[in-house]
Structures are given as structure tokens and as C-alpha cells.
Rosetta silent file (secondary structure, phi, psi, omega in degrees, C-alpha in Angstrom):
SEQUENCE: XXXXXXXXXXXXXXXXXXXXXXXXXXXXXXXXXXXXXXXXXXXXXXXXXXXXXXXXXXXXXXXXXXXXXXXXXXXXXXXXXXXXXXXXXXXXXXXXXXXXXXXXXXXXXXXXXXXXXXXXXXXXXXX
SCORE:     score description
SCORE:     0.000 S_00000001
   1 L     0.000  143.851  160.929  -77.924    2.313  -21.249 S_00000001
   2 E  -142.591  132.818 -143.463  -81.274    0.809  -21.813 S_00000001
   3 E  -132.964  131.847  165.748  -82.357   -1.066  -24.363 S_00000001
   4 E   -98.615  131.466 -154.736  -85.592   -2.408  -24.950 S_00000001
   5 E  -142.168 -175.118 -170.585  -85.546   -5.569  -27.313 S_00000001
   6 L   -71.374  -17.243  167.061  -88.048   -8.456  -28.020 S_00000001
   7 L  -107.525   14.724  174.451  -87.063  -10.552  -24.945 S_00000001
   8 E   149.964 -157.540 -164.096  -86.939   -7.747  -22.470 S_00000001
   9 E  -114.512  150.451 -161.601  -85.124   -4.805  -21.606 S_00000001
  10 E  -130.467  108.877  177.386  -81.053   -4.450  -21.499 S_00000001
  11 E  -126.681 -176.723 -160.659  -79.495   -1.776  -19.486 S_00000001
  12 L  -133.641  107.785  176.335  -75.581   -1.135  -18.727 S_00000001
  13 L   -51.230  155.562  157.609  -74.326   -0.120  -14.534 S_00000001
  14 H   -70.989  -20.835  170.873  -72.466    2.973  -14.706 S_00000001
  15 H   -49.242  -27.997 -166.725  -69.966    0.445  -12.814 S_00000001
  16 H   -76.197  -59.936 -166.962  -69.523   -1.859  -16.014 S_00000001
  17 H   -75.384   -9.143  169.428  -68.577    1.303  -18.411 S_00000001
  18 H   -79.358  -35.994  152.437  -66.503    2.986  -15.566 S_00000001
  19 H   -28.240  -49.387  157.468  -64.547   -0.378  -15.133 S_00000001
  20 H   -60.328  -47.697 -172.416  -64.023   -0.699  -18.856 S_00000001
  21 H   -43.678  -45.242 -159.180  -63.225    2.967  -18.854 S_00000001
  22 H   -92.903  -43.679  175.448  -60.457    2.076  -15.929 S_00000001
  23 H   -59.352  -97.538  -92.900  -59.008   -1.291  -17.668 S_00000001
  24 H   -86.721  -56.827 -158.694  -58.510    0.536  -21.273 S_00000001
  25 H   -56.214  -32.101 -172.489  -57.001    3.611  -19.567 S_00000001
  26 H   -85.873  -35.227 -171.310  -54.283    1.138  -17.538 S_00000001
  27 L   -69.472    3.175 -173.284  -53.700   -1.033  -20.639 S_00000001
  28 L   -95.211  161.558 -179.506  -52.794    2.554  -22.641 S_00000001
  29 L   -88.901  117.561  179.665  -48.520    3.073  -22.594 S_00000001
  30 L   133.198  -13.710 -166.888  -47.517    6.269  -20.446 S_00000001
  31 E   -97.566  140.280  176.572  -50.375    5.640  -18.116 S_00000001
  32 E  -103.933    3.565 -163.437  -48.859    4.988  -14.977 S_00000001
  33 E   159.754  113.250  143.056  -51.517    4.660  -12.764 S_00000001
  34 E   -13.682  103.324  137.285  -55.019    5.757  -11.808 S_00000001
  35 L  -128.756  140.123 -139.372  -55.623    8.557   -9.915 S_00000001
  36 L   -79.016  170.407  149.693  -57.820    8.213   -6.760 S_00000001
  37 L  -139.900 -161.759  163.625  -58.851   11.211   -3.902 S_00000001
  38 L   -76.946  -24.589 -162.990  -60.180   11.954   -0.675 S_00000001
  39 L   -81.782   -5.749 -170.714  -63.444   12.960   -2.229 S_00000001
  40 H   -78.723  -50.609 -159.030  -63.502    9.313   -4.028 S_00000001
  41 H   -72.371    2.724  173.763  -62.846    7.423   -0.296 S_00000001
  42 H  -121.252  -55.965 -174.775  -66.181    9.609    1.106 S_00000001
  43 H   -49.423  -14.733 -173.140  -68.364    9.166   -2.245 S_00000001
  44 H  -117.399    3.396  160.870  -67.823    4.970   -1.204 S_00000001
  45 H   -89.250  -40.558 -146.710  -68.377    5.477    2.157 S_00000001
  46 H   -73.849  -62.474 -172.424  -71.419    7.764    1.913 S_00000001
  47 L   -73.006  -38.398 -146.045  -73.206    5.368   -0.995 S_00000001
  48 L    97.795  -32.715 -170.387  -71.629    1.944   -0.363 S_00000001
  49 L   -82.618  135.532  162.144  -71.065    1.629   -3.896 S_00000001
  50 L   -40.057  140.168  164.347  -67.618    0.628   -5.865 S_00000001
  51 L  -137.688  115.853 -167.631  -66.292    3.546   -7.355 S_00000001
  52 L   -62.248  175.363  173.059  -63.566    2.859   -9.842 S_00000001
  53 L   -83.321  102.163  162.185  -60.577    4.705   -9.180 S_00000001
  54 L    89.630  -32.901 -166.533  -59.981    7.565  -11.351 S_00000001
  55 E  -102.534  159.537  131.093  -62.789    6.792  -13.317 S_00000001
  56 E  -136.307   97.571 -141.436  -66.276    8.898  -13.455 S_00000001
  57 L  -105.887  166.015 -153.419  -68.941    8.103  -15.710 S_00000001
  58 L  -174.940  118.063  150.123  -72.431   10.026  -16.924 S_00000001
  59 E  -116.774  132.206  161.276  -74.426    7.170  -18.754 S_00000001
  60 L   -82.099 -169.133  171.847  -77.431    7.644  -20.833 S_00000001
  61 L   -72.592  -44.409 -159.186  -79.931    5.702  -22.700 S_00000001
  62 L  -127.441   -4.076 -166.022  -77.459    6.165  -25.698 S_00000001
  63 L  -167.922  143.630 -167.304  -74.106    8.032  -24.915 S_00000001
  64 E  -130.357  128.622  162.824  -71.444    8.320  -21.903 S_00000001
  65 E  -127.141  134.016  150.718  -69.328   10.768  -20.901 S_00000001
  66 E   -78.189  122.918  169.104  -66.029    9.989  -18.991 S_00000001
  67 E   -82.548  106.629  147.371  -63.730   11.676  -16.358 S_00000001
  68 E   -89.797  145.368  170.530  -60.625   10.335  -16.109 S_00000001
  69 E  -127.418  139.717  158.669  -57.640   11.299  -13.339 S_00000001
  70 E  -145.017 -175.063 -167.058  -54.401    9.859  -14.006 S_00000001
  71 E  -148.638  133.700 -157.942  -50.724    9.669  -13.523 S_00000001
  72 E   -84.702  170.510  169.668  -48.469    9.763  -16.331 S_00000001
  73 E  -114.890  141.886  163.832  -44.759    8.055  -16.325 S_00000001
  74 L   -16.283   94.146 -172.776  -41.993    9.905  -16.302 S_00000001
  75 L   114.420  -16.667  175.939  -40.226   10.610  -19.677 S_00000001
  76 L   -86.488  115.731 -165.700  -44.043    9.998  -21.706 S_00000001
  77 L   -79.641  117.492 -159.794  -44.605   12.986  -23.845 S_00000001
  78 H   -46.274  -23.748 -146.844  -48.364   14.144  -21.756 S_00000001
  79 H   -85.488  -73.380 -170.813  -50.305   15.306  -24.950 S_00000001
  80 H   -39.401  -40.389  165.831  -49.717   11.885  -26.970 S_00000001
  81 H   -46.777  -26.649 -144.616  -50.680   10.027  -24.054 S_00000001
  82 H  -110.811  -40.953  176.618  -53.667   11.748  -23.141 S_00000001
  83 H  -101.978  -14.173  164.027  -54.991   11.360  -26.638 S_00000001
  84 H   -68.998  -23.692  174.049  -54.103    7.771  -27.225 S_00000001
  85 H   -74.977   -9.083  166.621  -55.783    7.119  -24.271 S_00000001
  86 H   -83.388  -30.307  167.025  -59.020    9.110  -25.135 S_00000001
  87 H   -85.494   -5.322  111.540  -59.256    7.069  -28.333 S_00000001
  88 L     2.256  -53.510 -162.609  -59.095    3.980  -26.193 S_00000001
  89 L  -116.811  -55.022 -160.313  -61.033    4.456  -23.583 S_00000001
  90 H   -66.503  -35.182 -175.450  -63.815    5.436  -26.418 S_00000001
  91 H   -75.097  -18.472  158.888  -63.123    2.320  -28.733 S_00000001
  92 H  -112.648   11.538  170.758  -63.382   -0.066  -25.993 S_00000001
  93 H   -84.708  -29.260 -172.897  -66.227    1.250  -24.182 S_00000001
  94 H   -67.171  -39.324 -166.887  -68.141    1.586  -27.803 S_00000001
  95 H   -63.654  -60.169  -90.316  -67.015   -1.761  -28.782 S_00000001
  96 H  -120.991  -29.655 -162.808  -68.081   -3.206  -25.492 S_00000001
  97 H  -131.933  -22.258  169.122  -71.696   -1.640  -24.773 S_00000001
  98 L   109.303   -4.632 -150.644  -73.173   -0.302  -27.854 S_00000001
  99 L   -99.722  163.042  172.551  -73.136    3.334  -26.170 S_00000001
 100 L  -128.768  137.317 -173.165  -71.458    5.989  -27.918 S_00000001
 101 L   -88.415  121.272 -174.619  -68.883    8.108  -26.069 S_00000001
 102 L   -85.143   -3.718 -175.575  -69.186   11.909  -26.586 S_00000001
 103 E  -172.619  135.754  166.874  -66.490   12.974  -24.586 S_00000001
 104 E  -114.355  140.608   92.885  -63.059   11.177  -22.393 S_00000001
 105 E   -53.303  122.228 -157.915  -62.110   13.759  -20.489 S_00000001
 106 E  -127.775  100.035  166.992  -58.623   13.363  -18.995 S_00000001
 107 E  -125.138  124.675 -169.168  -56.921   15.317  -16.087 S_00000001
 108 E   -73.150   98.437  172.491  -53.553   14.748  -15.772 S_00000001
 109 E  -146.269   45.594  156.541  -52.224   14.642  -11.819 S_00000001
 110 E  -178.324  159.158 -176.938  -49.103   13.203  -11.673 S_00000001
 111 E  -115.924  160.905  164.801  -45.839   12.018  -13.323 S_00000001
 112 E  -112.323  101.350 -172.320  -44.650    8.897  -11.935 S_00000001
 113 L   -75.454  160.923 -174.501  -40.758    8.304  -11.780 S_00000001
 114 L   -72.783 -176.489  178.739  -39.166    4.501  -12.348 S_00000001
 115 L  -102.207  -25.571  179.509  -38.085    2.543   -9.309 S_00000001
 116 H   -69.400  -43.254  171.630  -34.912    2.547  -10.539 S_00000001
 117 H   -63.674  -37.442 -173.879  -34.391    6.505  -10.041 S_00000001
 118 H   -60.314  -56.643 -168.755  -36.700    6.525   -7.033 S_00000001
 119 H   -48.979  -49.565 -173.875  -33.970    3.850   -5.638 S_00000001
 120 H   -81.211   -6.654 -153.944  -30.717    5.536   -7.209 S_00000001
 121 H  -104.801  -39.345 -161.518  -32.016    8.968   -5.810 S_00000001
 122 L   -95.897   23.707  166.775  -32.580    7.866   -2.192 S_00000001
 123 L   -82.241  -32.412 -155.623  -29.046    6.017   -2.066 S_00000001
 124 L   -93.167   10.844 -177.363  -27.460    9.442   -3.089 S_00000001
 125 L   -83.676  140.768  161.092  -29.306   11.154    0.391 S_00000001
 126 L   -68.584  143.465  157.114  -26.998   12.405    2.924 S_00000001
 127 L  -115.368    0.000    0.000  -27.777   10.698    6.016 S_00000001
């Protein structure tokens, strides 16, 4: 975003709204977790730059669109998750930067199981 205003000019990193983008998405309930790739761990070698996790941003003078990858918890029905967290992700990026978000885009790449199951599952291994 860039704004020009009577004491200068205002603009917005794509780092700040993928970072909000990345908070709002862990703070929604069912999201278990960001998820990263290999192609993330070469885009931050290649540039240098932070690259949220999970997150990918398109910012404009006026409007953002987000890519999310995440990983759902276990037992969290996917659709409800998927859209509280797209209303979320848009109401605290809008609140936060003035931009308005035209699209969250959300793919869905994992379930995440408890610790307790993970735990009770690998007691119950033959060894």
C-alpha cells in the first residue's frame, strides 16, 4: 500500500500484511499450524528476505490478496474452519492497514492429531 498524505507518503511491506495474515490465521480455533515447503526454504535463500510461513501475499496500492497453507486439528470440521479463518485473516488485515482484502485463499495440507493419541498410539506399537 501507498498512500500519499500531507506529511509524506505511507506505504505497507508485503512482510507486515503477510505477518498479520500469519498471526490471525494461528489465533483462528482448528488451525493447527502453518504450513511451510521446500519451495518456501529456497524463495529465503534465493532473496534473503523473511517469508512468513504459510503465508503469501499480492499487495497493491489499495487491495491484497492472500495464500494461505495450513494444517487443520484433528476432529475440526475443515469447511467451518477454513471460513472462519478467511473472515479473520480479512478483518484483521483491513482493520490493521487500511487495504481491502479481495480474496484469503486457503489450502488445506494437513490434519494434525493431539499428543495425547500420537503418545497412546505409539505405546500400543509392537516392538
Amino acid at each position: 500500500m501507498s498512500e500519499i498524505e500531507q506529511g509524506g507518503m505511507i506505504r505497507i511491506s508485503d512482510d507486515v500484511v503477510a505477518t498479520i495474515a500469519g498471526l490471525a490465521a494461528l489465533e483462528t480455533s482448528g488451525v493447527a499450524a502453518m504450513s511451510g515447503g521446500i519451495s518456501e526454504g529456497l524463495a529465503k535463500r534465493l532473496s534473503g528476505k523473511q517469508v512468513q510461513r504459510g503465508v503469501t501475499v499480492e499487495v497493491g496500492q489499495l487491495e491484497a490478496a492472500i495464500d494461505l497453507r495450513i494444517i487443520v486439528q484433528y476432529g475440526s470440521k475443515i469447511h467451518e474452519v477454513c471460513r472462519e479463518l478467511q473472515e479473520n485473516v480479512k478483518e484483521a488485515v483491513e482493520n490493521m492497514t487500511g487495504l481491502t482484502v479481495v480474496e484469503v485463499n486457503i489450502k488445506v495440507e494437513g490434519v494434525a492429531f493431539k499428543e495425547e493419541e500420537q503418545q497412546h498410539d505409539e505405546a500400543n506399537r509392537v516392538k
